[in-house]
CSV table of C-alpha atoms in Angstrom, one decimal:
chain,number,residue,atom,x,y,z
A,80,MET,CA,0.0,0.0,0.0
A,81,LYS,CA,1.3,3.4,-0.9
A,82,PRO,CA,2.1,5.8,2.0
A,83,VAL,CA,-0.4,8.6,2.6
A,84,ALA,CA,0.6,12.2,3.2
A,85,LEU,CA,-1.1,15.3,4.4
A,86,LYS,CA,0.0,18.5,2.7
A,87,GLU,CA,0.8,21.3,5.2
A,88,TRP,CA,2.8,24.5,5.3
A,89,ALA,CA,6.5,23.9,5.7
A,90,VAL,CA,6.6,26.3,8.6
A,91,ALA,CA,3.8,24.5,10.4
A,92,ILE,CA,5.6,21.2,9.9
A,93,GLU,CA,8.7,22.7,11.4
A,94,ALA,CA,6.7,23.8,14.4
A,95,LEU,CA,5.4,20.3,14.8
A,96,ARG,CA,8.9,18.7,14.2
A,97,SER,CA,10.4,21.0,16.9
A,98,GLY,CA,7.7,20.2,19.4
A,99,GLN,CA,6.4,23.9,19.5
A,100,GLN,CA,2.9,22.7,18.8
A,101,ILE,CA,0.9,19.5,18.3
A,102,LEU,CA,-2.0,20.9,16.3
A,103,ILE,CA,-2.9,21.8,12.8
A,104,MET,CA,-6.1,23.4,11.6
A,105,ARG,CA,-7.9,22.1,8.4
A,106,LYS,CA,-10.9,22.9,6.4
A,107,GLY,CA,-9.6,21.3,3.2
A,108,GLY,CA,-8.1,22.4,-0.1
A,109,ILE,CA,-10.0,24.2,-2.8
A,110,ARG,CA,-10.1,21.0,-4.9
A,111,GLU,CA,-11.1,18.5,-2.2
A,112,GLU,CA,-13.1,15.7,-3.9
A,113,THR,CA,-15.7,15.7,-1.1
A,114,ARG,CA,-15.9,19.6,-1.1
A,115,ASP,CA,-15.0,19.6,2.6
A,116,PHE,CA,-12.2,18.2,4.7
A,117,GLN,CA,-12.3,14.5,5.7
A,118,ILE,CA,-9.8,12.5,7.7
A,119,GLU,CA,-8.5,10.0,5.2
A,120,SER,CA,-5.9,8.3,7.4
A,121,ASP,CA,-5.1,8.2,11.1
A,122,SER,CA,-1.4,8.0,10.3
A,123,PHE,CA,0.4,9.8,7.5
A,124,TYR,CA,3.5,11.6,6.4
A,125,LEU,CA,3.6,15.4,6.4
A,126,PHE,CA,4.3,16.8,2.9
A,127,PRO,CA,5.6,20.4,3.1
A,128,THR,CA,4.1,23.1,0.9
A,129,TYR,CA,5.6,26.5,0.4
A,130,GLU,CA,3.5,28.5,-2.1
A,131,HIS,CA,0.7,29.8,0.2
A,132,GLN,CA,2.7,30.6,3.3
A,133,LYS,CA,2.5,34.3,4.3
A,134,LYS,CA,4.5,36.1,6.9
A,135,GLN,CA,1.5,38.2,8.0
A,136,TRP,CA,-0.3,35.0,9.0
A,137,ILE,CA,2.5,33.8,11.3
A,138,LYS,CA,3.0,35.3,14.8
A,139,PRO,CA,6.0,37.7,14.9
A,140,GLU,CA,8.0,35.4,17.2
A,141,TYR,CA,7.8,32.6,14.6
A,142,GLN,CA,8.3,34.5,11.4
A,143,HIS,CA,12.0,33.7,11.3
A,144,GLN,CA,11.0,30.1,11.0
A,145,LEU,CA,9.0,30.9,7.9
A,146,ASP,CA,12.1,32.6,6.5
A,147,SER,CA,14.2,29.5,7.2
A,148,THR,CA,11.7,27.2,5.4
A,149,LEU,CA,11.8,29.5,2.3
A,150,ALA,CA,15.6,29.8,2.2
A,151,GLY,CA,16.7,28.0,-0.9
A,152,TRP,CA,13.2,27.0,-1.9
A,153,SER,CA,11.9,27.7,-5.5
A,154,LEU,CA,9.0,26.7,-7.7
A,155,GLU,CA,11.6,25.0,-9.9
A,156,HIS,CA,12.5,22.3,-7.3
A,157,THR,CA,11.9,18.8,-8.6
A,158,ASP,CA,12.1,17.0,-5.2
A,159,VAL,CA,10.8,17.4,-1.7
A,160,SER,CA,12.2,16.5,1.7
A,161,ILE,CA,9.9,14.5,3.9
A,162,GLN,CA,11.0,14.7,7.5
A,163,CYS,CA,7.9,13.8,9.6
A,164,TYR,CA,5.3,11.2,10.2
A,165,ALA,CA,2.2,11.8,12.3
A,166,GLU,CA,-0.5,9.9,14.0
A,167,LEU,CA,-3.8,11.5,14.7
A,168,ALA,CA,-4.5,11.6,18.4
A,169,GLU,CA,-7.7,13.5,18.1
A,170,ASP,CA,-9.8,15.5,15.7
A,171,ILE,CA,-11.6,18.3,17.4
A,172,LEU,CA,-14.3,20.1,15.5
A,173,VAL,CA,-14.3,23.9,16.3
A,174,LYS,CA,-17.4,25.8,15.3
A,175,ASP,CA,-17.1,29.2,16.9
A,176,GLN,CA,-14.7,32.0,17.4
A,177,GLU,CA,-14.7,31.8,21.2
A,178,GLN,CA,-13.6,28.2,21.1
A,179,LEU,CA,-10.9,28.9,18.5
A,180,SER,CA,-9.6,32.0,20.5
A,181,ARG,CA,-8.9,29.7,23.5
A,182,LEU,CA,-6.3,27.9,21.4
A,183,GLY,CA,-4.5,31.1,20.4
A,184,GLY,CA,-1.4,30.5,22.5
A,185,LEU,CA,-0.9,27.0,21.4
A,186,HIS,CA,0.0,27.5,17.7
A,187,ILE,CA,2.2,29.7,15.4
A,188,TRP,CA,-0.6,31.3,13.4
A,189,THR,CA,-2.0,34.8,14.0
A,190,ASP,CA,-5.5,35.2,15.4
A,191,THR,CA,-6.5,36.7,12.0
A,192,PHE,CA,-5.3,33.7,10.1
A,193,ALA,CA,-7.1,31.3,12.5
A,194,ASP,CA,-10.3,33.4,12.2
A,195,GLU,CA,-10.1,33.3,8.4
A,196,ARG,CA,-9.7,29.5,8.5
A,197,LEU,CA,-12.8,29.3,10.7
A,198,LYS,CA,-14.9,31.6,8.5
A,199,TRP,CA,-14.0,29.9,5.2
A,200,LYS,CA,-16.8,27.5,4.2
A,201,ARG,CA,-18.8,28.8,7.2
A,202,THR,CA,-21.1,25.8,7.3
A,203,GLN,CA,-18.2,23.4,7.8
A,204,PRO,CA,-16.5,23.1,11.2
A,205,LEU,CA,-12.7,23.7,11.5
A,206,HIS,CA,-10.8,20.5,12.2
A,207,VAL,CA,-8.2,21.0,14.9
A,208,MET,CA,-6.1,17.9,14.5
A,209,LEU,CA,-3.9,16.9,17.5
A,210,LEU,CA,-0.9,15.0,16.1
A,211,ARG,CA,1.7,12.7,17.7
A,212,VAL,CA,4.6,13.6,15.4
A,213,TYR,CA,7.7,11.5,14.7
A,214,GLU,CA,10.8,12.7,13.0
A,215,LEU,CA,12.4,10.4,10.4
A,216,THR,CA,16.0,9.6,11.4
A,217,ALA,CA,17.0,10.8,7.9
A,218,PRO,CA,14.9,13.0,5.7
A,219,ALA,CA,13.5,11.2,2.6
A,220,GLN,CA,14.0,12.9,-0.7
A,221,LEU,CA,11.2,12.3,-3.1
A,222,PRO,CA,10.6,13.5,-6.6
A,223,ILE,CA,7.7,16.0,-6.9
A,224,LEU,CA,5.2,14.3,-9.2
A,225,PRO,CA,2.4,16.1,-11.0
A,226,LEU,CA,-0.2,14.1,-9.0
A,227,TYR,CA,1.1,15.8,-5.8
A,228,ASN,CA,0.2,19.3,-7.1
A,229,GLY,CA,-3.0,21.2,-6.6
A,230,CYS,CA,-5.0,22.5,-3.7
A,231,LYS,CA,-5.9,19.2,-2.1
A,232,SER,CA,-5.1,18.0,1.4
A,233,TRP,CA,-4.3,14.3,1.0
A,234,ILE,CA,-2.0,12.6,-1.5
A,235,GLN,CA,-0.6,9.1,-1.9
A,236,LEU,CA,3.1,9.0,-2.2
A,237,GLU,CA,4.9,7.0,-4.9
A,238,SER,CA,7.5,5.6,-2.6
A,239,ASP,CA,8.5,2.1,-1.5
A,240,THR,CA,11.0,3.2,1.1
A,241,LEU,CA,9.2,5.5,3.4
A,242,ASN,CA,7.3,2.9,5.5
A,243,SER,CA,10.6,1.1,6.3
A,244,MET,CA,12.4,4.3,7.5
A,245,GLU,CA,13.1,4.6,11.2
A,246,ARG,CA,11.4,7.4,13.1
A,247,LYS,CA,11.5,8.8,16.7
A,248,PRO,CA,8.8,10.7,18.6
A,249,VAL,CA,9.3,14.5,18.7
A,250,LEU,CA,7.9,14.6,22.2
A,251,ASN,CA,8.3,11.9,24.8
A,252,ASP,CA,5.1,10.4,26.2
A,253,THR,CA,4.9,12.7,29.2
A,254,ALA,CA,5.4,15.9,27.2
A,255,PHE,CA,2.9,14.8,24.6
A,256,GLN,CA,0.3,14.0,27.2
A,257,LYS,CA,0.9,17.4,28.8
A,258,ALA,CA,0.4,19.1,25.5
A,259,ILE,CA,-2.9,17.2,24.9
A,260,GLU,CA,-4.1,18.2,28.4
A,261,GLU,CA,-3.2,21.9,27.8
A,262,ILE,CA,-5.3,21.9,24.7
A,263,LYS,CA,-8.2,20.2,26.4
A,264,GLU,CA,-8.0,22.6,29.3
A,265,ALA,CA,-8.0,25.6,27.0
A,266,LEU,CA,-11.2,24.3,25.4
A,267,ARG,CA,-13.1,23.7,28.7
């Protein structure tokens, strides 16, 4: 079976890889087959994207990380570096601004960006995905195939080597459980 990947901003993947956050927010890509975001797999690789990252949507204290992800990147690149694997710990559906605001200190995005994500496709809830992230012991370099392109969340990777690669958790069990509890406490 081909490995599944979730496309996400490179700067968000870096925040996950470094243990700065354990959540991502999704409503889906513009070209989702189901027209809204669906969980297609409980475990997946994180496929970095660069084109839609914007500095004004990242909190000032994390903007240098955006600059780092963009250093040396260009649209002409023919390969991508996969560094992380994730397991979905929980999918929390956020339906209102008050609930979303409580998570403000637990991610790298500005309140404006989070609010825009919530407002887009108003009838659909915002998926706040809590992820247990693992770093690959060595990044996997994969060719960027045309089927990976486009505004869609999930892709199947054409790779036979990814699933056999070693990986280690970014956060130990105690730190991960503490991060989960912090999010749940914020939402109470």
